[in-house]
Each structure stands twice: as structure tokens, then as C-alpha cells.
Amino acid sequence: MDEGTEISVTIAQVVQRLRGTHLHSQLEKQAKECLHRPEIKLESLKEDVRNFLRASGWERKLQNAVYRELHILPPPAHPAATPEHTKEPLEYMRKAQAGWEKRILKSLNSMCTELGVPLARKRPVAEQRHLTNKWNEMGTDEPDLSRFRPVYAPKDFLEVLISLKNPNHDCSEGLTARSHWGLIQISLNIHDIPQMREAYKELSLNCGQLGIDDHAHVPPDLFESEHLRIGKKVLSEQDSAAAQQYSRQGCPTGLRAQLWALILNATNEPEDIMHYEQLKAAVIHHDLLVDNLIYKDVKLTASNDDYYFVFEDFLYQVLLCFSRDTAVLEHFSYNSATPPKSYIQGKTGAEEFAVVYPPNGVIPFHGFSMYVAPLCFLYNEPSMLYSVFREMYVRYFFRLHSISSSPSGIVSLCLQFERLLQTHLPQLFYHLQAIGAQPLRIAFKWMVRAFSGYLSTDQLLLLWDRILGYESLEIVAVLAAAVFTFRAENLMEVTSLASAEAVLADLSTLQVMPLLQIFLFATAI
Amino acid sequence: MAGKVKWVTDIEKSVLVNNFEKRGWIQVTDTEDWNFYWMSIQTIRNVFSVDTGYRLSDDQMVNHFPNHYELTRKDLMIKNIKRYRKELEKESSPLAEKDENGKYVYLDFVPVTFMLPADYNLFVEEFRKSPSSTWIMKPCGKAQGKGIFLINKLSQIKKWSRDSRTSTFMAANSGKEAYVISLYIDNPLLIGGKKFDLRLYVLVTTYRPLKCYMYKLGFCRFCTVKYTPSTSELDNMFVHLTNVAIQKHGDDYNPVHGGKWTVNNLRLYLESTRGKEVTNHLFDQIHWIVVQSLKAVAPVMINDKHCFECYGYDIIIDDKLKPWLIEVNASPSLTSSTANDRILKYNLINDTLNIVAPNGEIPDCRWNRSPPKEALGNYQVLYDEEQAMSENTDRDLRSRSGQSLGSKSTKSGSVRPVTATWK
């Protein structure tokens, strides 16, 4: 396809997606109503209406909505390409993902049978009333969860990634030293440091950075004050694209919540609040098996966390609502994963009796709640917290637990991490590999959670600023490599996996931005 | 001179002992010669009592002021603060400015409080003004949440006074079982729907001139049970009291974090959800009320040169982000509930010792009490009266040459009549 057709295909797609949205009807309404205004003249109708929509900020809203669609739209494919191909172009990846899904579903079903718990059931009225009253303090109502275990943990997932093989590539031939160093056995197009220096030029040594240039000993006049001023301007302009660019150098704490919402085009309008209330009603009406998994996960992770225990109840609310949100299903058009299906009792296998389970198509795993936890520092309104989390999930987090060839996908991150270490710290890599402490075995859990629960919250937010700013999770792999580099000296002295893990056990004192900057821009290449 | 410090303690806590041992100090008993005595408040009473007639020598230091209770007993603190306000008012100090409702603009930082039974009539009068309010009863001399209960009906207090008169109520003459009753802050700031209070550590090395330091690593103590202002929950102390000693008995107590959240977390959360200006203003106000409470007791405090004191300040923040001083503890708990807690308390003692016993050498009570900046650790200077005086003199000179400063300060509270030095 040439560029012209590509653009027109994209435009058509965006128009199609926005047609019929709430924004669409609002724009129409505004356009109609403005006809009564004196400045709208018949002879220049089109131009005047346009000017009005621009001046009243509606054009900006449309722009932000288009921008949002461009974010999640898959690159236009060949007209003959199948929907599967759009989800994931590589067949062996698709197969691996399907196999993994089958395993998860099987384990979920066997848990159901073993425990005699139905996948879903309507709550009796008394129970509904009880839950309504307890909505804000679900943490105090502790159901017996001892029989439930997470469906899978990151380390189970890692085993699957390690076993990935490209059938078109015969590993026995062309055996290079490199291919057997690491755990990931396939090749994907990943970046080297010179390429990343180009891509992340706002992080370079001569650019001001929040997380470095806002330290107490740096006079605010050098960078911080001006950056803050620009941040306020970006917010007053309500420009999603500008906010994203701005976020590359970090968001000031006091503006971050608004800036992220702007980047993600997440709003807290009456219709958003209504949507949230509907989800809440759905939780109150029906009990799902996955609810127990969510409870269990929060109890195992956030409830014991020094930073996040305070938000335990918010996490239940957001995650339970999330599991009921069928709007999440949309993201499966560009996610290599496919929502699991379950059948109405007695109709197993009959497609017409198949339902997506859970309703949002996402089965939570051990650590899932950590995707929400840091956001609780930014939003104290549950419906807003929900909107932002859902958008973060359908843009980024889903990629961290589905098998795909996307540059932001977990497979690429693993490979990226291994290649960076192999290239720039070969001795360290060799040493760790020799003592049976494959670096990826340690770093994997950090990357699956985008470091949530490992870094201190202020540092984590600085990292996520850059994820949003660069629209990519690649930086997560870079940070993982930078952490190993930072602790290289100690790691060279360890002689076992356990002691290597001990050296890297506590990341809460790390300063993210200096680590990234030094790794990307001060490493000899 | 270069001898080793001989230390005694009657509080066998590892965070203390480890700090002394790390400095190579030598443990002795209280009957031997000692230089440094970290003692309980019971012991300090004996040391300074008239009967024992103990005289401390220049190379001896203790961790309490003789009459610390002027600040750390709930009733006396209130009495001193009330007196302090009146004095400032008499001097027509700008600090004593009142708003249109007759409330102090700068000095309204403790909830309305009365002594019982002494101020019973005053309390009834106040209670009748707002009959739906909730009040909290606290015994004056007890800590860790012991003996505390809430009331919202006058009949409850009548019953209490009847019961206690027939049993152990001796307040009228001895003052030992006296209670204070304070207006309960029923609109506390909630985070994640939970109520919390702040525990901050403040070190005072001298009262006249006043020199005090704020420890940066304070923490929030969270209730494990959701906060509901409903009166049916009045009996559930887990909802209302945040003391770890009380919370530990709750079913939901988590031994990993112990319901404690660092002040840094609080700041990050407030700055993210409410903005930087209001957050800074809140912390400024907190520092302000600590300084004012110390100034209120400074005139009555026996400023013994052998003494220093590390106080535990309990502060509650309401939903309008106004901080309220609840009480001050003379012996903040040195028991560690979690691993992080142990590190914090170890460092607290370490940094305290670095200031009051510079370089771990034998103390000299005539020391200049001006530690170098590097020795402060996690402490920051909160107020240094000497320095503030000289700044004021400078400013007076400047204002005399230029325009006058004016005796009335602005209402916003952002322009304070006195330059404090925590900034």
C-alpha cells in the first residue's frame, strides 16, 4: 500500500470508530445549537460552525479522541490480511498464545470442579444488600480463601516464553554463541543502544529531567520552574499530544494526575460515572469465581505492601468492576490473546451457548492488582481511578502477559533485556549464567508488573511517565538491564541464584532516571 | 577527657542498647558514676525530686526535662496553651489575632478541651451549643490509648462521673485520675477510606532560647477498620483510635507494615491528589503548631542544662487539610512493630545521640547546642530562637528604613509574623 491509501484507510477506520460515540452526538448537538448564534452566517456556514467548535474547545476534544484511536489502532494491514493476522502476524506466536490460554482455562475449570464453586451465580437479595453496605470496606469481610490459588504466577508464564521456538528457524544450524546464552530462543526486531539514543533523545544528558534535575540541590530556576510552567500551559490547552510529549521529561507530582488523564483521554464525565455505577451494580448482582482470585491477589500483594496497603478497598472496587466491563473486550482486536469462553451448563461446545468468561475476557494472575495500586496515589475518586486504569490496561498492561511479537510485548522485553546485558555486560551475563542465575529469571517479575511493587512509588511514577510519553514499554526492559549494571560489582561476587536474588531483592532505594540516563547515554558502545 | 561514656538505661530496648554499644560506650548501673542516662518518666521524677536531692554534674545528661509533663500531660498542655494565647492577646501580639467568629487565626490548633471534673460546667455549656457533637474522654496521665472513650450524650458523662466518684475517682484533690474531654475531630482526612493520625518526632535541646528539630521520617498510623462517623460504632475503638497499642488487638492488624505509612507517602499522595501548594501549606502549618506548642510551655519549663527531650507528637489532619495537635508524648514507644519500624527507631536514636552527644564523646552540659549541619542526620532545624531573633532584628532594621511591617498580618496565614527557620 502506498502512503496515501494507508492514510485514507486509517481515517476511515477512525471515523467508523467514532461514529455513534457520545462525543459524536455531542458534537452534532453543539453544531446544531450554535446555528442560533449571531456570529454564524448562512453564507459562510461551514467555516463559522468550524470556528465555533474550535473556539469552544470541541475541536480539541475531537482531536484528543482521534489521537486516542490512533494509539490503539493496529497499523493498517494488507487488505487480504485476516483478523488473526492483525492480532498477531506470526503464526507460531498465535499458536503459543492459544496453547497458553487453553492451559489457563483448564486450570480455572478444574479449580471450579475441585472446589465445587460455580463460575458465576446470582447473589441472593440478602447478600446483595450486605455487599452494597460493605462496598467501601470489602477488605474487612474476609472470605475463606485458603482453597483458592492464583491461576498462574509470572514464573509459570516465563517457562512458556522460554519454550518458544520459531519453526522457520533451525536452531541447530548457525549456532552462535549468542543464541544459547540467554533463555529466549527466538529472534525479534529489537533495538540496540544507538537506536535507542535516537528514540529516547529527551532522556539524554543535556535535557532537563524530572527525577534528576528537580533534586533539592539543583536550583529550580535551571529546569524545574520552567517545566512546571509549561506543564500548566499544556493542561490549560487540553492537548493530548502535547501532554504526551511533555511527559517524556517527567510530570510534576502536582500535575501528574491531570496530565495522565489527558494523555489517556480518560474522563470523569457523567457518562463515565454512570458506566462505573453500572459495573458496580453488576458486581453486586452476580458473584464470579474470579472475584475470589482478585481477593486473593490483593491479600497476597497490595495488602502487605508498605506503599499500597492503604488502598486495599479501592483495589477491590476497581478490579471487581473491571472484570465485568465488556468494553474491555474491544482490545482483543489488537491483542494476540483471545477472550476465554465458557459454556452454559450442559451445552459445552455449542457455540451459540458460549459466553466470554470473565465478562471482560481477562483472567487475573498473581500480581495483577499491582497494575492498579500505584494509580491510587493519583486518583481518590474510584470512577476516575477506574477510567485511567482501564485505559492503561488496554493500551499497555495487556502486553505484559500475552505472547506476541509486539515491540512492547513481554517477549520483546525479555529479549531486549537479555541482549542489552549480553552486549554491554558480557562478563556479568556469563558469570550469572555460569552459576545458574539466568538474569531473566530475576528480572522477569519486575517487567511483568512494569516494576510496580518493586520501586518506591515516586520512582515508579517517574518510570510510568516515560511509558506514557514514549507510548512503549521498552523502557521497562532498559531499566531492568540498568539495575543489573548498577549492581554489577556485587553481582560479580555472588555464587548462587539465591545470593544474586538477595543482591537485587530491594529496589526501593533506586533512582530510576539517573539509572536510565547513564545506561542509555553514558555506556560505552 | 577522652574517656568513654558510661551509660545507664531503665528501658531495655535494643534500639537504645545497640546505639550505645555501637559508640563503644560502657554500660554501668545507676548506682555507679554515669554520663548518659536514658530513662523512663518514672525515673526522671525521682532524679529531680526534692527528697532525693540528686545533683547532676556537668558531664551528665538525661533524656527528659524535669517538668516535661507541662507539655506531655494532656490537661497541662491545654492549660499552658490557653495561658500562652491570653498572654499574647494581652501584649496585642499579631499572633493572637481572631477571626470574625472569635477564633484565633494562628493559635486555634487544639480541639476545644476541658478538664473534668474541674471544668464540668463550662463543658456542659459548650456541649449544649452543639448537642450533636461527639467528644472524646481521655485520662490525663495515661498513654497508648488506655482509658479512652467517646460520648455523644450528656447522660453518658453524668453516668461516668457518678460511677467514678464511687470507685476510683480522685480527681478533685489528687489530680491523678483527672480526665480531659475534647471535641472529637469528626471530619478527619481519610485516605483509601481509612482514618489515620500522624506521629512526628521532635527534639528539643533547650527551651530558653528555644531550639527544636523535626525528624523527617515520621509516619501515619492507620486504623484497620473503615471509618464511619455513625454513632452506632462509637464503642468500636478500632475505628477511632490509631494507636498501634490498640490496633494490634484488631483482627485485621497486619504485622508486615503494622498499619504505618511514611510521611513521604502522605506527601506524595497529597501532592498528587490536591496539588503542591496546599500540601506545602499543610506541612508548614504542622511545623507551626509544633513550634507554638513548645513556645507555650517554654516559660514554665525548667530549662535544666543537663536535659534534652525527644517528643512524639500526635497530629490529626481534618478533611479541610487543617492539622490538629492531639497530644505530645514524653516517651514515644521504642518498641518496633515491623522491620522498617526498627530501622526508623534505631536511626531516630542514632540521630538524636549525634546531636546531644556530639562525636560520641563524654557530654558537657555547657555545650553550645549548635550542631553542624552534617550532624543533623534526618533531623531538620525547626526553630532556633536565637537565629530567629537576629533575623527579626535584621528585618526590623530593614523595615524601619523602608516601609513598616505593620502589626497586623494577613489572614491567609501565608505571611507569618515570626520567621521560623524550618524553610
Short mmCIF file of N, CA and C in Angstrom, two decimals, chain A residues 402-461:
data_model
loop_
_atom_site.label_atom_id
_atom_site.label_comp_id
_atom_site.label_asym_id
_atom_site.label_seq_id
_atom_site.Cartn_x
_atom_site.Cartn_y
_atom_site.Cartn_z
N SER A 402 0.59 -11.28 27.50
CA SER A 402 0.19 -12.10 26.35
C SER A 402 1.40 -12.30 25.44
N ILE A 403 1.41 -13.44 24.78
CA ILE A 403 2.54 -13.80 23.94
C ILE A 403 2.36 -13.17 22.57
N SER A 404 3.25 -12.25 22.20
CA SER A 404 3.14 -11.60 20.91
C SER A 404 4.50 -11.10 20.45
N SER A 405 4.54 -10.65 19.22
CA SER A 405 5.80 -10.14 18.69
C SER A 405 5.87 -8.62 18.77
N SER A 406 4.87 -8.00 19.42
CA SER A 406 4.86 -6.54 19.53
C SER A 406 6.14 -6.04 20.22
N PRO A 407 6.66 -4.90 19.78
CA PRO A 407 7.87 -4.36 20.42
C PRO A 407 7.64 -4.03 21.91
N SER A 408 6.38 -3.82 22.30
CA SER A 408 6.09 -3.58 23.71
C SER A 408 5.69 -4.87 24.42
N GLY A 409 5.59 -5.95 23.68
CA GLY A 409 5.16 -7.21 24.27
C GLY A 409 6.22 -7.80 25.18
N ILE A 410 5.78 -8.67 26.06
CA ILE A 410 6.69 -9.20 27.06
C ILE A 410 7.84 -10.00 26.43
N VAL A 411 7.57 -10.66 25.30
CA VAL A 411 8.64 -11.46 24.67
C VAL A 411 9.77 -10.54 24.19
N SER A 412 9.36 -9.44 23.54
CA SER A 412 10.38 -8.48 23.09
C SER A 412 11.13 -7.89 24.27
N LEU A 413 10.41 -7.61 25.35
CA LEU A 413 11.07 -7.01 26.51
C LEU A 413 12.11 -7.97 27.07
N CYS A 414 11.76 -9.26 27.14
CA CYS A 414 12.69 -10.25 27.66
C CYS A 414 13.95 -10.31 26.79
N LEU A 415 13.69 -10.36 25.47
CA LEU A 415 14.81 -10.46 24.55
C LEU A 415 15.66 -9.18 24.60
N GLN A 416 14.97 -8.05 24.62
CA GLN A 416 15.66 -6.76 24.72
C GLN A 416 16.56 -6.72 25.96
N PHE A 417 16.01 -7.14 27.07
CA PHE A 417 16.75 -7.16 28.32
C PHE A 417 17.99 -8.05 28.20
N GLU A 418 17.80 -9.25 27.69
CA GLU A 418 18.94 -10.16 27.58
C GLU A 418 20.00 -9.62 26.64
N ARG A 419 19.57 -9.08 25.50
CA ARG A 419 20.54 -8.57 24.52
C ARG A 419 21.33 -7.38 25.06
N LEU A 420 20.65 -6.52 25.80
CA LEU A 420 21.35 -5.35 26.35
C LEU A 420 22.44 -5.80 27.31
N LEU A 421 22.08 -6.74 28.17
CA LEU A 421 23.08 -7.22 29.13
C LEU A 421 24.21 -7.96 28.42
N GLN A 422 23.85 -8.82 27.48
CA GLN A 422 24.87 -9.59 26.77
C GLN A 422 25.83 -8.67 26.03
N THR A 423 25.29 -7.62 25.45
CA THR A 423 26.12 -6.72 24.66
C THR A 423 27.00 -5.83 25.53
N HIS A 424 26.43 -5.33 26.61
CA HIS A 424 27.17 -4.31 27.37
C HIS A 424 27.80 -4.82 28.65
N LEU A 425 27.32 -5.94 29.14
CA LEU A 425 27.97 -6.52 30.33
C LEU A 425 28.16 -8.02 30.11
N PRO A 426 28.90 -8.36 29.06
CA PRO A 426 29.03 -9.79 28.74
C PRO A 426 29.64 -10.60 29.90
N GLN A 427 30.59 -9.99 30.59
CA GLN A 427 31.22 -10.75 31.69
C GLN A 427 30.20 -11.07 32.78
N LEU A 428 29.40 -10.07 33.11
CA LEU A 428 28.39 -10.28 34.14
C LEU A 428 27.40 -11.34 33.69
N PHE A 429 26.96 -11.22 32.45
CA PHE A 429 25.98 -12.19 31.94
C PHE A 429 26.57 -13.59 32.00
N TYR A 430 27.80 -13.70 31.54
CA TYR A 430 28.45 -15.01 31.53
C TYR A 430 28.57 -15.56 32.95
N HIS A 431 28.98 -14.71 33.86
CA HIS A 431 29.14 -15.14 35.25
C HIS A 431 27.82 -15.64 35.83
N LEU A 432 26.77 -14.85 35.66
CA LEU A 432 25.47 -15.23 36.23
C LEU A 432 24.95 -16.51 35.59
N GLN A 433 25.13 -16.61 34.28
CA GLN A 433 24.66 -17.79 33.59
C GLN A 433 25.42 -19.00 34.10
N ALA A 434 26.72 -18.84 34.32
CA ALA A 434 27.56 -19.96 34.75
C ALA A 434 27.17 -20.47 36.13
N ILE A 435 26.72 -19.58 37.00
CA ILE A 435 26.36 -20.04 38.34
C ILE A 435 24.87 -20.41 38.43
N GLY A 436 24.22 -20.44 37.29
CA GLY A 436 22.82 -20.87 37.28
C GLY A 436 21.86 -19.78 37.72
N ALA A 437 22.27 -18.53 37.54
CA ALA A 437 21.39 -17.42 37.90
C ALA A 437 21.08 -16.62 36.64
N GLN A 438 20.33 -17.22 35.73
CA GLN A 438 19.98 -16.51 34.49
C GLN A 438 19.34 -15.16 34.84
N PRO A 439 19.90 -14.07 34.34
CA PRO A 439 19.36 -12.74 34.70
C PRO A 439 17.85 -12.61 34.48
N LEU A 440 17.36 -13.20 33.40
CA LEU A 440 15.94 -13.05 33.10
C LEU A 440 15.06 -13.68 34.19
N ARG A 441 15.58 -14.73 34.83
CA ARG A 441 14.80 -15.36 35.91
C ARG A 441 14.57 -14.37 37.06
N ILE A 442 15.49 -13.44 37.22
CA ILE A 442 15.34 -12.45 38.30
C ILE A 442 14.53 -11.25 37.80
N ALA A 443 14.81 -10.82 36.57
CA ALA A 443 14.21 -9.57 36.08
C ALA A 443 12.78 -9.75 35.60
N PHE A 444 12.39 -11.00 35.31
CA PHE A 444 11.08 -11.21 34.69
C PHE A 444 9.93 -10.65 35.52
N LYS A 445 9.95 -10.93 36.80
CA LYS A 445 8.85 -10.47 37.65
C LYS A 445 8.76 -8.95 37.68
N TRP A 446 9.89 -8.26 37.61
CA TRP A 446 9.85 -6.78 37.56
C TRP A 446 9.12 -6.33 36.30
N MET A 447 9.50 -6.96 35.17
CA MET A 447 8.97 -6.48 33.89
C MET A 447 7.49 -6.79 33.75
N VAL A 448 7.07 -7.98 34.21
CA VAL A 448 5.65 -8.34 34.09
C VAL A 448 4.76 -7.32 34.81
N ARG A 449 5.27 -6.75 35.88
CA ARG A 449 4.48 -5.76 36.62
C ARG A 449 4.86 -4.33 36.27
N ALA A 450 5.67 -4.15 35.24
CA ALA A 450 6.20 -2.83 34.90
C ALA A 450 6.79 -2.17 36.16
N PHE A 451 7.43 -3.01 36.99
CA PHE A 451 8.15 -2.59 38.20
C PHE A 451 7.25 -2.18 39.36
N SER A 452 5.95 -2.28 39.19
CA SER A 452 5.05 -1.90 40.29
C SER A 452 5.23 -2.85 41.46
N GLY A 453 5.41 -2.27 42.64
CA GLY A 453 5.62 -3.08 43.84
C GLY A 453 7.10 -3.35 44.10
N TYR A 454 7.96 -2.94 43.18
CA TYR A 454 9.41 -3.12 43.39
C TYR A 454 10.11 -1.79 43.66
N LEU A 455 9.71 -0.76 42.91
CA LEU A 455 10.32 0.55 43.13
C LEU A 455 9.51 1.31 44.18
N SER A 456 10.09 2.35 44.74
CA SER A 456 9.27 3.23 45.58
C SER A 456 8.30 3.97 44.66
N THR A 457 7.15 4.35 45.21
CA THR A 457 6.08 4.85 44.34
C THR A 457 6.50 6.08 43.54
N ASP A 458 7.21 7.01 44.17
CA ASP A 458 7.59 8.23 43.43
C ASP A 458 8.44 7.86 42.21
N GLN A 459 9.33 6.89 42.38
CA GLN A 459 10.19 6.48 41.27
C GLN A 459 9.39 5.72 40.21
N LEU A 460 8.47 4.91 40.67
CA LEU A 460 7.64 4.16 39.73
C LEU A 460 6.86 5.11 38.83
N LEU A 461 6.32 6.16 39.44
CA LEU A 461 5.51 7.11 38.66
C LEU A 461 6.39 7.81 37.62
#
